[in-house]
Amino acid sequence: MAASGGAGLRIDFWDRAISACRRAGQWQVVSYFLGCMRHGGVYADAVCCANAMSSCLKGLAWEACMSFHRQMCMDGAEPDLVCKGAALTVCKQLHVWRRALVFLSAAFTGGELPNDICFNAALASMASSDKWEACTRLLAAVECQLQRPDAVTYGALLPAFERRRSWAEALAFLEAPEVGVSAFNAASSICEKAGLWLTALDLCSFRMPARRLEPDLITFNAVTSACEKVAAWALSIDLFTSLSYRHLRPDVFSIAACTSACGNGVKWQLALSLYGDTSELIDTSVVSCSALLTACEQGRKWPLALRLLKGTAPCTQLDTVAWNSAIAACASCYEWEQAVHLLAELYQAELLPSVLTYQFVLAACEQASQTTLAPGLLEAAPIWLLP
């Protein structure tokens, strides 16, 4: 409903102002602006309403979102599908699935049908809360009203299957012709967590190309991680090297998964060769550094482990497990002084040693016939580590 006179210009001004507040998540300022508009005889249009409700996302302000919607109805403006979709998107982000259902049933009582954005937002809010019975009923309604759920619909549901690790249901959903890359990525991740590395490889290598879908980096990372768990290092290397001709740039997860696969397959040389020259081994990723340190431990490459640890520890948040790998690499080569020194540095890094830490250090001392150090080391050990 527009005000008379210069109302069109004034609404345009308020649209821009409220849009700026939406980007900043300033729903309190939006509420004040809407009050100023009503006081001046200017009423919010659909654009204002959608921006106002979307401004509630960052502040997790569900009540304010519904208040803006009610006020628009009171002002005589009929919220359109954009406004209703914005309200349901807020429900999705805040995981308030009951409110999403209530709003969905109440907002479409006049014969107007929800569009795919509204349905998908409501489905995602329920899927994120693992409300599967309600999800199934709404999906049936989607199929009835929209004829065919789209790729976004399945993309919203499959990550929820991933949380449930329900790989059979996820694979059944992939039979739908509308599924896209995100759905296959979620299914690949489910298979990876379930140890179904052959199925994950089949999705990437055969089923996606058969649908004319191009696997992306997320797909390859999930499949490489699945191969890592069964030490299928040769496949991991193939997947890793295939990234370049697919014009995909590997990230730290790609490198870490491939490195771990080589390490699990006792192919530490390959794990280290992924990084080329040792001067380029420094990486600021905790994940890839931990995997490389494990490879150094298995390959008994203690100087390399020290270089990697000292080069990355100041820049990353390496945990005790990563330090243990470096200490174990020293212990395997009888480098007891380095092992003891790393134990001291672990404390300086404000990390707590584990039982394995002391086992590795004591083993290094014992193998080097430095048994006189054992009592002092045990005396300095935290009391909770002692039997």
mmCIF file of C-alpha atoms in Angstrom, residues 9-10 56 64 117 123 180 198 253 273 284 287 328 372 377 381 387:
data_model
loop_
_atom_site.group_PDB
_atom_site.id
_atom_site.type_symbol
_atom_site.label_atom_id
_atom_site.label_comp_id
_atom_site.label_asym_id
_atom_site.label_seq_id
_atom_site.Cartn_x
_atom_site.Cartn_y
_atom_site.Cartn_z
ATOM 1 C CA LEU A 9 10.407 8.140 -3.542
ATOM 2 C CA ARG A 10 10.159 7.732 0.191
ATOM 3 C CA CYS A 56 16.689 -11.097 11.691
ATOM 4 C CA ALA A 64 11.057 -9.914 15.430
ATOM 5 C CA ILE A 117 11.896 -21.720 -2.126
ATOM 6 C CA LEU A 123 12.191 -28.987 4.545
ATOM 7 C CA GLY A 180 22.699 -32.181 -8.318
ATOM 8 C CA LEU A 198 34.000 -48.552 -3.437
ATOM 9 C CA PHE A 253 42.087 -31.604 3.110
ATOM 10 C CA SER A 273 56.941 -36.662 -2.225
ATOM 11 C CA THR A 284 49.989 -23.815 7.910
ATOM 12 C CA VAL A 287 45.377 -31.350 9.305
ATOM 13 C CA ALA A 328 58.111 -41.152 18.092
ATOM 14 C CA THR A 372 69.065 -42.864 34.589
ATOM 15 C CA LEU A 377 60.966 -37.911 33.742
ATOM 16 C CA ALA A 381 54.980 -36.290 34.699
ATOM 17 C CA PRO A 387 49.423 -45.527 37.362
#
